[in-house]
Backbone as CSV, one residue per row, in Angstrom:
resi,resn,N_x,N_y,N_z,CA_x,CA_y,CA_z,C_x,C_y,C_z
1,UNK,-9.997,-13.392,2.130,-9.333,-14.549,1.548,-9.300,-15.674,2.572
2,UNK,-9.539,-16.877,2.136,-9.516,-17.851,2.979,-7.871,-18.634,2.982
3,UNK,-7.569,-19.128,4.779,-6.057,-19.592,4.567,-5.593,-20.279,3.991
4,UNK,-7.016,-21.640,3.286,-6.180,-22.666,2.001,-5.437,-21.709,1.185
5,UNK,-6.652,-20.557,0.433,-5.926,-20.271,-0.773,-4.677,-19.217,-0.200
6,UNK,-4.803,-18.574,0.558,-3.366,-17.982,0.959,-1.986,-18.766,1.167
7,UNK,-2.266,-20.350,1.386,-1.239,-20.817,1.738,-0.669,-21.484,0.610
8,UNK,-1.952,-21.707,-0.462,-1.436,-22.156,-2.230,-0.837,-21.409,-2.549
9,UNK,-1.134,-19.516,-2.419,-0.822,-18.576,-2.979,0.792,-18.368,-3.022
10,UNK,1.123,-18.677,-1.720,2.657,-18.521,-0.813,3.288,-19.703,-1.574
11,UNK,2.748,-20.777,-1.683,3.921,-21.693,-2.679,4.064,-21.194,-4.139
12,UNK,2.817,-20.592,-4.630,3.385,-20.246,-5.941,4.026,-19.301,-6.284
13,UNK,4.731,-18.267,-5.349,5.222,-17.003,-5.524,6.592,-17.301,-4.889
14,UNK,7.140,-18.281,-4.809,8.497,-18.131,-4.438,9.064,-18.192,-5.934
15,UNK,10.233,-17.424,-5.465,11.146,-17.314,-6.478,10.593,-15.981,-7.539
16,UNK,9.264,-15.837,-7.467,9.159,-14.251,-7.837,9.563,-13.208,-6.844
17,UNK,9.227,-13.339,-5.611,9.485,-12.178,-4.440,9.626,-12.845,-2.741
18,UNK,10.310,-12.158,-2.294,10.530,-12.152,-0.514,9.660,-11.570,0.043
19,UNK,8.789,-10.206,-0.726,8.193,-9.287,-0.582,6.580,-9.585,-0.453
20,UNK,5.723,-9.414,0.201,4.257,-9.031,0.642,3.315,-8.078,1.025
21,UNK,2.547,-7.354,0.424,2.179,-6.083,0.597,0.546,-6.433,0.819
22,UNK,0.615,-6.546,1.879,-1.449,-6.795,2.529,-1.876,-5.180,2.230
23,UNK,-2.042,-4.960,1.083,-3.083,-3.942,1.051,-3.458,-3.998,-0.601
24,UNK,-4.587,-3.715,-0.754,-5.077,-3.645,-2.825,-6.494,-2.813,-1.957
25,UNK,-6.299,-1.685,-1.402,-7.552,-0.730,-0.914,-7.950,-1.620,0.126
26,UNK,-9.246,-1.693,0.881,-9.602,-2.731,1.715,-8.782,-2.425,2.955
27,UNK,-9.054,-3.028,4.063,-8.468,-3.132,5.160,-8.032,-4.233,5.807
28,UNK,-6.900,-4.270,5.500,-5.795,-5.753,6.156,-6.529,-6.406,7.829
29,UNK,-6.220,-5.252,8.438,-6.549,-5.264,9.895,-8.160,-6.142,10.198
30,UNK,-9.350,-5.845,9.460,-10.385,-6.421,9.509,-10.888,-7.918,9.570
31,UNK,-9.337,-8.884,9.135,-9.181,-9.479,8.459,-9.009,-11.115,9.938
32,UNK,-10.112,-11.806,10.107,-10.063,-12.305,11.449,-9.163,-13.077,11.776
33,UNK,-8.084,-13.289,10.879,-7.125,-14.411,10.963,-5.707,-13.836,10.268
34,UNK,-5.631,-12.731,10.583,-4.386,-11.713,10.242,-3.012,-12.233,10.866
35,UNK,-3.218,-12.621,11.987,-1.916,-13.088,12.770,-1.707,-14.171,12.321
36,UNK,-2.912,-15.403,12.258,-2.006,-16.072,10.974,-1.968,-16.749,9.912
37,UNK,-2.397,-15.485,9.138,-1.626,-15.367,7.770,0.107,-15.237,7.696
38,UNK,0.076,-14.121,8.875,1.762,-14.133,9.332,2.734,-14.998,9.754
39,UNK,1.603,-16.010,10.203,2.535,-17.128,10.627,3.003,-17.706,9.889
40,UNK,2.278,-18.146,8.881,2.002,-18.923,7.558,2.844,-17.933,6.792
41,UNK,3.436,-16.695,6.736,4.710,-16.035,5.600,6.094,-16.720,6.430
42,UNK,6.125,-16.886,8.096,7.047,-16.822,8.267,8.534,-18.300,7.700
43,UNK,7.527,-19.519,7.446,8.749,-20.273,7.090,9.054,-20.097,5.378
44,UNK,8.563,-19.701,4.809,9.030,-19.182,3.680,9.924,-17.902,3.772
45,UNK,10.127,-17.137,5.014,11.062,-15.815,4.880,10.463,-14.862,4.324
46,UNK,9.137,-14.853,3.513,8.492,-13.716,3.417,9.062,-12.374,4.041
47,UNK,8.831,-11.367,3.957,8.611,-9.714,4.153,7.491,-9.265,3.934
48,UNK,6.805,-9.071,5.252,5.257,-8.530,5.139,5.028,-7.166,5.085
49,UNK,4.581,-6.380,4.656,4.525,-4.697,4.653,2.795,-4.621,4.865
50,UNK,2.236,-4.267,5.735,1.414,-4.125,5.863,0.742,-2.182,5.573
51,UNK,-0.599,-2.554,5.037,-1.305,-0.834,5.158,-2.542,-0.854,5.706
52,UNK,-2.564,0.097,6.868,-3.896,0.250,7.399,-3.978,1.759,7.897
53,UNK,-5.507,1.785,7.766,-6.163,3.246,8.272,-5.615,3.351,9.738
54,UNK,-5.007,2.191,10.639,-4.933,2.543,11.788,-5.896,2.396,13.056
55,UNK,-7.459,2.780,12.439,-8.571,2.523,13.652,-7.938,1.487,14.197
56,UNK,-7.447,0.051,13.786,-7.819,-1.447,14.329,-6.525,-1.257,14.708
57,UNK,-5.354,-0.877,15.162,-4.331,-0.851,15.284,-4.060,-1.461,16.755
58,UNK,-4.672,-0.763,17.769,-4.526,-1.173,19.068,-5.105,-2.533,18.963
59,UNK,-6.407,-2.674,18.789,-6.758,-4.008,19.054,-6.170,-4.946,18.499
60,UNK,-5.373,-4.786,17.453,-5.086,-5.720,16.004,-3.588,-6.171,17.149
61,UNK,-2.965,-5.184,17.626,-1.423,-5.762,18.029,-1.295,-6.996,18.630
62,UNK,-2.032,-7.550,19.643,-1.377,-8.704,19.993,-1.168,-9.375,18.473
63,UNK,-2.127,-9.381,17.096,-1.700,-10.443,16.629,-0.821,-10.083,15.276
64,UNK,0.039,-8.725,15.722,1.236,-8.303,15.138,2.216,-8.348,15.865
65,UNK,2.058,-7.932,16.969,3.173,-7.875,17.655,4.396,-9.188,18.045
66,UNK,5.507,-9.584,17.479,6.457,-10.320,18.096,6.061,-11.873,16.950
67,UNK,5.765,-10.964,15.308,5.805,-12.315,14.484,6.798,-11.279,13.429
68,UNK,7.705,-12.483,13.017,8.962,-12.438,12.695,8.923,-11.990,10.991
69,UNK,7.752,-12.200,10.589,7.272,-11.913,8.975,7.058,-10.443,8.996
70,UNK,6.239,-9.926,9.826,5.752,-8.538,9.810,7.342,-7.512,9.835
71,UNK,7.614,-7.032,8.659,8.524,-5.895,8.267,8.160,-4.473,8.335
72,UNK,7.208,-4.336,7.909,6.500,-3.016,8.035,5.153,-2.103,8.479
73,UNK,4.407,-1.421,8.740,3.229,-0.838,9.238,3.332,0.223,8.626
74,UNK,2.481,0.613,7.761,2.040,1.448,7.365,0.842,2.107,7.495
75,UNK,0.535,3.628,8.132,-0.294,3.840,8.575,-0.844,5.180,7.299
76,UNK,-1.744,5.256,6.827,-2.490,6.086,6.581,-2.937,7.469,6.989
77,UNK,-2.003,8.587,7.262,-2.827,9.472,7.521,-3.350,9.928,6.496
78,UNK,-3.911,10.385,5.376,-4.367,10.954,4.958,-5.695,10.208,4.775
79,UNK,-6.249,9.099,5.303,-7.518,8.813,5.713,-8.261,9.246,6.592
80,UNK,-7.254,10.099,7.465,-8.201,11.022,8.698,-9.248,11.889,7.909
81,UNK,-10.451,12.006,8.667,-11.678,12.863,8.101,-11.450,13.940,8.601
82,UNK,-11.568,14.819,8.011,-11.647,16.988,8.217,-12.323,16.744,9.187
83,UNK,-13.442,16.627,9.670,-14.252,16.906,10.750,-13.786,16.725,11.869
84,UNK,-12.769,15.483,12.126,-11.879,15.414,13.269,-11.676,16.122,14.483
85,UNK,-12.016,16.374,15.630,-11.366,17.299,16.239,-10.124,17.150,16.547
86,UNK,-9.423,17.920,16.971,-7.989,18.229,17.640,-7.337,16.902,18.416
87,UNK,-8.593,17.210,19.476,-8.311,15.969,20.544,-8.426,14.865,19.922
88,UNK,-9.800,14.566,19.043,-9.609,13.193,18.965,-8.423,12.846,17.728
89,UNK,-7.730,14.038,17.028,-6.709,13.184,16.237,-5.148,12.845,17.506
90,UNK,-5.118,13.594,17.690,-4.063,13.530,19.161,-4.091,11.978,19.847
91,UNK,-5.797,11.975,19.990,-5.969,10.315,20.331,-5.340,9.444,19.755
92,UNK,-5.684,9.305,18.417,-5.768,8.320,17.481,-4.276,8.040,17.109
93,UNK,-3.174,9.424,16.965,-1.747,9.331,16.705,-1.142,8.658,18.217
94,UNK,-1.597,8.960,19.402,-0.878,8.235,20.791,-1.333,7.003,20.830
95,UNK,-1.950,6.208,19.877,-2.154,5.049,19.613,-1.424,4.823,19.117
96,UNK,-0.926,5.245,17.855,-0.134,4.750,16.556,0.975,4.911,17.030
97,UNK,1.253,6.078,18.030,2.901,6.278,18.595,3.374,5.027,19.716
98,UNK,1.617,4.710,20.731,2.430,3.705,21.325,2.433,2.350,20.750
99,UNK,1.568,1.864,19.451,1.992,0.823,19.016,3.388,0.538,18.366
100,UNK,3.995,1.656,17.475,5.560,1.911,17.576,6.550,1.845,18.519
101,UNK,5.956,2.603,19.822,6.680,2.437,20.502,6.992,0.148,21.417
102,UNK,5.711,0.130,21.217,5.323,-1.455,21.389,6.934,-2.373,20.555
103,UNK,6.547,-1.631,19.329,7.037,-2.753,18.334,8.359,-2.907,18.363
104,UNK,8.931,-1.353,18.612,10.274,-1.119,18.840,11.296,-2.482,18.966
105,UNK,11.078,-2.929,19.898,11.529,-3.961,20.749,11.444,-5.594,19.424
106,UNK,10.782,-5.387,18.658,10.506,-6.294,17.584,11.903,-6.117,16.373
107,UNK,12.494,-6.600,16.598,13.642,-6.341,15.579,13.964,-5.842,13.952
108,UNK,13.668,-4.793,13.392,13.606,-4.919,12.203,12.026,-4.103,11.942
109,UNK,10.997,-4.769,12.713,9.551,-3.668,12.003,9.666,-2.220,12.285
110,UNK,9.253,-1.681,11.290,9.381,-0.458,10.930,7.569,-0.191,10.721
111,UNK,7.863,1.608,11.246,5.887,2.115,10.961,6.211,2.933,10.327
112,UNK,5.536,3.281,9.302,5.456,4.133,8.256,4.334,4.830,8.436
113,UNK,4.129,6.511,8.905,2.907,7.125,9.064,3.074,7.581,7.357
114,UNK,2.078,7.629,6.605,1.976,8.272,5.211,0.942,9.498,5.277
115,UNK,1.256,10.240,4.459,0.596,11.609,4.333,0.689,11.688,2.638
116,UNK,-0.502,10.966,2.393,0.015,11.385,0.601,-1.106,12.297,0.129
117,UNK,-0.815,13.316,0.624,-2.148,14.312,0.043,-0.920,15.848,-0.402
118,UNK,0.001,15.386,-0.997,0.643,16.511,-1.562,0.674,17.002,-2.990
119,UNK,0.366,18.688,-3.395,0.117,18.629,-4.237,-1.135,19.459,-4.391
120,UNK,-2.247,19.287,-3.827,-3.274,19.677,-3.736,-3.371,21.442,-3.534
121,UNK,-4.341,22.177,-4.432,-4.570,23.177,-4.604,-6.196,23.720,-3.525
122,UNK,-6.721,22.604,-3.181,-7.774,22.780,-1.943,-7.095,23.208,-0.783
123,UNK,-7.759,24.316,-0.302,-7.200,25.063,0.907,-7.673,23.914,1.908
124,UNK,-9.003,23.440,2.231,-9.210,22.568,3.384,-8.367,21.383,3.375
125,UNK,-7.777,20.986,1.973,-6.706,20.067,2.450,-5.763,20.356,3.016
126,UNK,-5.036,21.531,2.535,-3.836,22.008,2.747,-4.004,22.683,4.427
127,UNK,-5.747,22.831,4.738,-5.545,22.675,6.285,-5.721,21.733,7.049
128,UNK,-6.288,20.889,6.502,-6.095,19.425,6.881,-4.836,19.037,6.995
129,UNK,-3.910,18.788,6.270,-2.276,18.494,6.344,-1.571,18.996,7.330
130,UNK,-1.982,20.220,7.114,-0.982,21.318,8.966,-1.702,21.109,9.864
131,UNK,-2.617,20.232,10.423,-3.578,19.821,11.625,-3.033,18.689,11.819
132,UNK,-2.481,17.710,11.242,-1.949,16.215,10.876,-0.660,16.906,11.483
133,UNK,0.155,17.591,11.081,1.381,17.367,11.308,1.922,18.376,12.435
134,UNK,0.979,19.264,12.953,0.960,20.105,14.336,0.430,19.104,15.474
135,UNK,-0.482,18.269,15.037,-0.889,17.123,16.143,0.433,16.253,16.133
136,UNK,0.946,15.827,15.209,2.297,14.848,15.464,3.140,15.832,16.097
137,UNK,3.295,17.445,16.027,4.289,17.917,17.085,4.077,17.476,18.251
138,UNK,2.696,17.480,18.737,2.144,17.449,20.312,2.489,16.319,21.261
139,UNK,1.605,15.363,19.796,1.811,13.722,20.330,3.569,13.460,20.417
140,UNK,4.019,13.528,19.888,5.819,13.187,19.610,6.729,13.691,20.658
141,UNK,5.844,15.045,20.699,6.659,16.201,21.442,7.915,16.454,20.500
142,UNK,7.710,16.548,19.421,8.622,17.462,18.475,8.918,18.859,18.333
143,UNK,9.900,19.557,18.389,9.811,20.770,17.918,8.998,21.481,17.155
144,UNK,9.232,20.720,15.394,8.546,21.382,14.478,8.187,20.445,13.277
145,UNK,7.712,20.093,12.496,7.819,19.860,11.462,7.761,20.809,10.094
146,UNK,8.185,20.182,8.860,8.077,21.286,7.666,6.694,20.747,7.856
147,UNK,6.654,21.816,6.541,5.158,22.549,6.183,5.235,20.976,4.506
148,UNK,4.134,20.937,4.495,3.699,19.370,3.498,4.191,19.832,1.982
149,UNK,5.134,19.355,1.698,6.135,19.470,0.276,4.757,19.314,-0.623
150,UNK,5.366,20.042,-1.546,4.481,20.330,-2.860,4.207,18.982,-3.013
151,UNK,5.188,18.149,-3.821,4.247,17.041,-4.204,5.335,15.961,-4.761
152,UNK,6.599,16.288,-3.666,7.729,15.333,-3.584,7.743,14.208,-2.549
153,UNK,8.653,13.308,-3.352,8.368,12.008,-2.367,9.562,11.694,-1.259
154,UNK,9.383,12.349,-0.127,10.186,12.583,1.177,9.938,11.649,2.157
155,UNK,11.269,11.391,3.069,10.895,10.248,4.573,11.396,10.962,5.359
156,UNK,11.199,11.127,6.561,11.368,12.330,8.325,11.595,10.989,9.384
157,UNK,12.312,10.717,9.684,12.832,9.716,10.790,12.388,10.843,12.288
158,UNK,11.081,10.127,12.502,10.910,10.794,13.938,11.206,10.414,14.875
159,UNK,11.300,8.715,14.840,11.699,8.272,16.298,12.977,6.953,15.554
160,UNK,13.247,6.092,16.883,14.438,4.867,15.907,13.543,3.878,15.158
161,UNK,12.362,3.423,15.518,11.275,2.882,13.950,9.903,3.586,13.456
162,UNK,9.919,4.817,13.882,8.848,5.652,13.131,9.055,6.510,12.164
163,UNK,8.378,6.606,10.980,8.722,7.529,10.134,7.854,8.091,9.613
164,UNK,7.853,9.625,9.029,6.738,9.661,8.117,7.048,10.080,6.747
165,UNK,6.381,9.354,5.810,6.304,9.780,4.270,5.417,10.660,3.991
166,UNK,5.840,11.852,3.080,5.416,12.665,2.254,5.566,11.943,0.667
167,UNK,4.050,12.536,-0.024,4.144,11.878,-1.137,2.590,12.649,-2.071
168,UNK,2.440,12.916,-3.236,1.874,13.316,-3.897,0.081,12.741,-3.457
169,UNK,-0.656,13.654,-3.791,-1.964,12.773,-3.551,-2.440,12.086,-5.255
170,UNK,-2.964,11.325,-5.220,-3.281,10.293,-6.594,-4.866,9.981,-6.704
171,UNK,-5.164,9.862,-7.826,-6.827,9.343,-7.870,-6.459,7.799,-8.155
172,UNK,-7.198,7.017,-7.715,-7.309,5.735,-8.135,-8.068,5.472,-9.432
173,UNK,-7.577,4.982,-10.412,-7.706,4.809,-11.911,-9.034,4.370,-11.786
174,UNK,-9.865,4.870,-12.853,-11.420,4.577,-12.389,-11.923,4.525,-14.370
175,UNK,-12.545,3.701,-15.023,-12.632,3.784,-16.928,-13.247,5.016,-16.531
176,UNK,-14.004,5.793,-15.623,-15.144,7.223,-16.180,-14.182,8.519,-16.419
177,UNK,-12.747,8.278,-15.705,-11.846,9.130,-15.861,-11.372,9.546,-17.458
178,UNK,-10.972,10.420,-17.335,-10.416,11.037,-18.871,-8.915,10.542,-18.985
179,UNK,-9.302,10.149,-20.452,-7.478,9.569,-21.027,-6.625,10.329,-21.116
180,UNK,-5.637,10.135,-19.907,-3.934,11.062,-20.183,-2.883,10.681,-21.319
181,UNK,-3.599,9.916,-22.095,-2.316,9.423,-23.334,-1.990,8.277,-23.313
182,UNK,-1.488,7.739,-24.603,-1.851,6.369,-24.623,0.315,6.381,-24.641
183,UNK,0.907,6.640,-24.223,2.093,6.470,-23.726,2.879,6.510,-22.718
184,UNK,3.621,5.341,-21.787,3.812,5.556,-20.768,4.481,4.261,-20.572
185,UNK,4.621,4.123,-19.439,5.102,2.790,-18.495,4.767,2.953,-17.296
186,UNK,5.055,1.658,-16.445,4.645,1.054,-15.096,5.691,0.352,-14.661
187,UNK,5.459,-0.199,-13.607,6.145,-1.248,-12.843,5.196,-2.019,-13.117
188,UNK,3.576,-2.490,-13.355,3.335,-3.378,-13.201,4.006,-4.870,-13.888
189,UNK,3.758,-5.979,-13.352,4.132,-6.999,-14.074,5.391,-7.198,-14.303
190,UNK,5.915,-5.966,-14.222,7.981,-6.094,-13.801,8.261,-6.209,-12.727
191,UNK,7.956,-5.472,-11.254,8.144,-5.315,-10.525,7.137,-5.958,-9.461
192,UNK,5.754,-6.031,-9.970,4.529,-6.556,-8.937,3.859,-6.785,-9.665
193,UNK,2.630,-7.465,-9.265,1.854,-7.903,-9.297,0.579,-7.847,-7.991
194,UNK,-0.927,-8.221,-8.343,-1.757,-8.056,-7.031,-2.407,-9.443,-7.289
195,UNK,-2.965,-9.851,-6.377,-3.931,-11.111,-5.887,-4.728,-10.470,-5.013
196,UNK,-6.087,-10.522,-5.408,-7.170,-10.259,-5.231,-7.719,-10.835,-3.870
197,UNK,-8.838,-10.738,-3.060,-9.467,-11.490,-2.003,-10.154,-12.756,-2.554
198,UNK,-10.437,-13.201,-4.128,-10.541,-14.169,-4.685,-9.734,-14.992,-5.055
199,UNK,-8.652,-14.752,-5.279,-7.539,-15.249,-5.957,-7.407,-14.617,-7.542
200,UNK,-8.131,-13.913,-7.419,-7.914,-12.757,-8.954,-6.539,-12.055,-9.222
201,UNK,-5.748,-12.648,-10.563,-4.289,-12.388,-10.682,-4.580,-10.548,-11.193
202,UNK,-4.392,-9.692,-10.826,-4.329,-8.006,-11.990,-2.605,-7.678,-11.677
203,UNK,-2.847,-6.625,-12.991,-0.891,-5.946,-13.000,-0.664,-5.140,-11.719
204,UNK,-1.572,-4.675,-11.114,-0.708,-4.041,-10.122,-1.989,-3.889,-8.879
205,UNK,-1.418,-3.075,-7.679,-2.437,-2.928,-6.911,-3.026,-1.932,-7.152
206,UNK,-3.415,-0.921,-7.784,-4.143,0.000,-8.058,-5.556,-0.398,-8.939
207,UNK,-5.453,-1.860,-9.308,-6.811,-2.470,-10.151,-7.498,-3.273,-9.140
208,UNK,-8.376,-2.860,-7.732,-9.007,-2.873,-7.195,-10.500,-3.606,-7.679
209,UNK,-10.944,-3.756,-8.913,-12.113,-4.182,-9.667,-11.441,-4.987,-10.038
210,UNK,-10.184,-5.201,-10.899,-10.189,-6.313,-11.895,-10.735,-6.186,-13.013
211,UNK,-10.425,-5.051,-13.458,-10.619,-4.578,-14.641,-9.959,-5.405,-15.581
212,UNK,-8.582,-5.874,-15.623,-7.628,-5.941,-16.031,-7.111,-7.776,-15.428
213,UNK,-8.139,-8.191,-15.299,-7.763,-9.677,-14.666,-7.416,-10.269,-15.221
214,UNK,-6.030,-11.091,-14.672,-5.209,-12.565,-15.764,-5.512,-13.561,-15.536
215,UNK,-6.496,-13.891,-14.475,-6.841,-15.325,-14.505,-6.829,-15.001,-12.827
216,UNK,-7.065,-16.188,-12.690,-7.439,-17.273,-10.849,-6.428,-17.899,-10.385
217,UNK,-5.812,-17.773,-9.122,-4.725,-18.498,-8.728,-5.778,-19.726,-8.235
218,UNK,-7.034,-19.852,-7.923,-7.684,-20.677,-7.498,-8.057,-21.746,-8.569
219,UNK,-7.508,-21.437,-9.798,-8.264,-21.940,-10.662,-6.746,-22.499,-11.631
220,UNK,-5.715,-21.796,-11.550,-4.721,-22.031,-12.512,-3.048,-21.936,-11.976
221,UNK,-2.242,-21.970,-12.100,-1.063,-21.857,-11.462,-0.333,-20.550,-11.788
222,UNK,-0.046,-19.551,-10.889,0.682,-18.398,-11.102,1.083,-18.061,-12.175
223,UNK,2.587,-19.207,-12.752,3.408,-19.004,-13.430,2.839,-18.479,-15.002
224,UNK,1.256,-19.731,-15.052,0.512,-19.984,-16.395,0.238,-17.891,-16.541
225,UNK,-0.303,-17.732,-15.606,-0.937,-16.206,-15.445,-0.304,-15.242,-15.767
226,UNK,1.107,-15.256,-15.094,1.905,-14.041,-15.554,2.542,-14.526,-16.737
227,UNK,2.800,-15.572,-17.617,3.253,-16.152,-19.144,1.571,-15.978,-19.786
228,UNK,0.768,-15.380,-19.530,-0.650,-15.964,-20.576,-0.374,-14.521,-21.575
229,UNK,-1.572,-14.458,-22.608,-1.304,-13.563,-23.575,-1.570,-12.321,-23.034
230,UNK,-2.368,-12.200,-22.500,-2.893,-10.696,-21.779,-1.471,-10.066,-21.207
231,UNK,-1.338,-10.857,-19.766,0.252,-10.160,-19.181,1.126,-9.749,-20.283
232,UNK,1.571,-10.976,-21.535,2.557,-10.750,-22.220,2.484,-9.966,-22.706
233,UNK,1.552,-8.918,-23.693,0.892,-7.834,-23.790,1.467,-7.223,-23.237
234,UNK,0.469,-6.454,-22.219,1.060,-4.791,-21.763,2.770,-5.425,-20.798
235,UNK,3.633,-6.431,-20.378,4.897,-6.229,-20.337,4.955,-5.382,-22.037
236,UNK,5.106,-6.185,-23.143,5.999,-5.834,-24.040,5.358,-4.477,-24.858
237,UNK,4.236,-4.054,-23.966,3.808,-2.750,-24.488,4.652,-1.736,-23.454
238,UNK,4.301,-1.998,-21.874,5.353,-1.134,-21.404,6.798,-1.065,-21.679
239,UNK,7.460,-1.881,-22.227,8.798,-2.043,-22.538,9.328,-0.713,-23.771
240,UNK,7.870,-1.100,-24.856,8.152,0.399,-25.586,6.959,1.534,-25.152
241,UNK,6.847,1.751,-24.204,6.335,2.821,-23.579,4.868,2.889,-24.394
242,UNK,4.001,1.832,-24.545,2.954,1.911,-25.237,2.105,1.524,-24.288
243,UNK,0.840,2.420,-23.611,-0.189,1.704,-22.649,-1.099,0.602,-23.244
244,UNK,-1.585,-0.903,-23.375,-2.362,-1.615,-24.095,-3.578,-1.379,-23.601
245,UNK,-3.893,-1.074,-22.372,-4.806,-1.075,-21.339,-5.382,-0.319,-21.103
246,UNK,-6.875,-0.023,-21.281,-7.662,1.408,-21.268,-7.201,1.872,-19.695
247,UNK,-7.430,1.073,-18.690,-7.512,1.565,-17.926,-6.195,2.246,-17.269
248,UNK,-5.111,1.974,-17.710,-3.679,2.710,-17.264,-3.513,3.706,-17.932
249,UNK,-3.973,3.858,-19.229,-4.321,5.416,-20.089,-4.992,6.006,-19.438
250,UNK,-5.423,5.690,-18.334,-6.293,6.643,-17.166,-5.529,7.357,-15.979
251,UNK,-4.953,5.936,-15.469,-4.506,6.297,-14.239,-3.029,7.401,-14.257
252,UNK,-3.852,8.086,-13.353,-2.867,9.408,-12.615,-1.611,9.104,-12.212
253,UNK,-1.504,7.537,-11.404,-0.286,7.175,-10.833,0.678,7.056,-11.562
254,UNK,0.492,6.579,-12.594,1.739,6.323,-13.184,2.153,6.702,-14.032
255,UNK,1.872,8.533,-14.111,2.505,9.250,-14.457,3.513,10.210,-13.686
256,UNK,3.977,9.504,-12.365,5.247,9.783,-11.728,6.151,9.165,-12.353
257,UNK,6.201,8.096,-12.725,7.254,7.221,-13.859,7.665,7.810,-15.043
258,UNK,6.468,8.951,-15.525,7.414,9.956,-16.733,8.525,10.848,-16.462
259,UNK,8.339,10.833,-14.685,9.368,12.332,-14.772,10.953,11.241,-14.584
């Protein structure tokens, strides 16, 4: 995304949210002008929550570290590859531990290590997961951790701003997938919304394609987008639990919202 349209983007979203979530898949961190974009949330009061795989983490900090927008870090483990060795995941977490430990000192940011691969009936995951979280004994120097919850959504305060989430593993809604029922609800469009690296308006961040696109912030004004007929739609279809949208009759995710 280029900083004009990020900085149009930021005037048209006040008064919908405080809130900012740099991730729709993709990698935030890659992003050559990341620090400031942050700058550019901070006189609006924004809340930035950032998600990354982590690789870019060390290099990325100077232009996280000690900006007043950045609220959160979220790190990805369950992007680590099986093949991994020992050592080099050990590496990769005494990165992530000392950029926490870095940030500490930053008032308020918080790191979120995530592990959302719970649930899973694959043994190599399920040894993948106890390799993840026997390496965070080492690196941490923790006692112990539990063993990776079935497929509940848990937080472990390891240090005073590190944490890690446990959380179900999910497929990303894809049309080749098979229809789970055409009844349900979301948060989308109540709760969030995504903007694209184009300025492409979709209901939530899980529509990565734009399957489901409301229009162009480059092209039209927010407000027009989330009032056009499409949005108005699936709101007043989720309201009576009716999916309008092939592609959310797909997705896996948001059938945590039934239970």
């Amino acid at each position: 995304m280029e900083p004009a349209l990020f900085a149009r983007i930021l005037e048209q979203i006040q008064g919908y949210s405080r809130h900012i979530y740099f991730h729709v898949m993709g990698e935030p961190l890659l992003h050559p002008q990341i620090g400031r974009f942050l700058d550019l949330c901070e006189p609006f009061g924004y809340k930035v929550h950032l998600v990354t795989n982590g690789r870019l983490l060390s290099a990325a900090a100077p232009d996280l570290l000690n900006k007043p927008a950045l609220r959160q870090v979220g790190v990805s483990l369950h992007s680590l590859e099986p093949a991994l060795s020992d050592g080099a995941m050990d590496t990769f977490l005494l990165t992530v531990r000392d950029f926490a430990s870095r940030s500490a000192d930053q008032g308020g940011l918080w790191v979120m290590l995530r592990l959302w691969n719970g649930g899973s009936e694959d043994p190599a995951q399920a040894d993948m997961n106890d390799r993840i979280l026997r390496s965070l004994e080492r690196v941490l120097a923790l006692p112990s951790l539990p063993a990776m919850p079935p497929g509940d959504r848990s937080v472990i305060r390891l240090s005073s701003n590190l944490s890690l989430q446990f959380a179900p593993r999910f497929q990303w809604p894809d049309p080749s997938m098979p229809e789970l029922g055409r009844a349900g609800a979301c948060y989308g469009l109540r709760d969030q919304c995504a903007i694209l690296a184009d300025g492409t308006v979709v209901p939530c961040c899980l529509d990565r394609n734009a399957l489901m696109a409301l229009g162009s912030v480059a092209r039209m004004p927010l407000r027009d987008i989330l009032e056009g007929e499409r949005a108005d739609r699936m709101r007043k279809g989720f309201s009576r639990r009716i999916l309008v949208e092939d592609l959310c009759r797909r997705c896996t995710y948001r059938l945590r919202f039934d239970q």
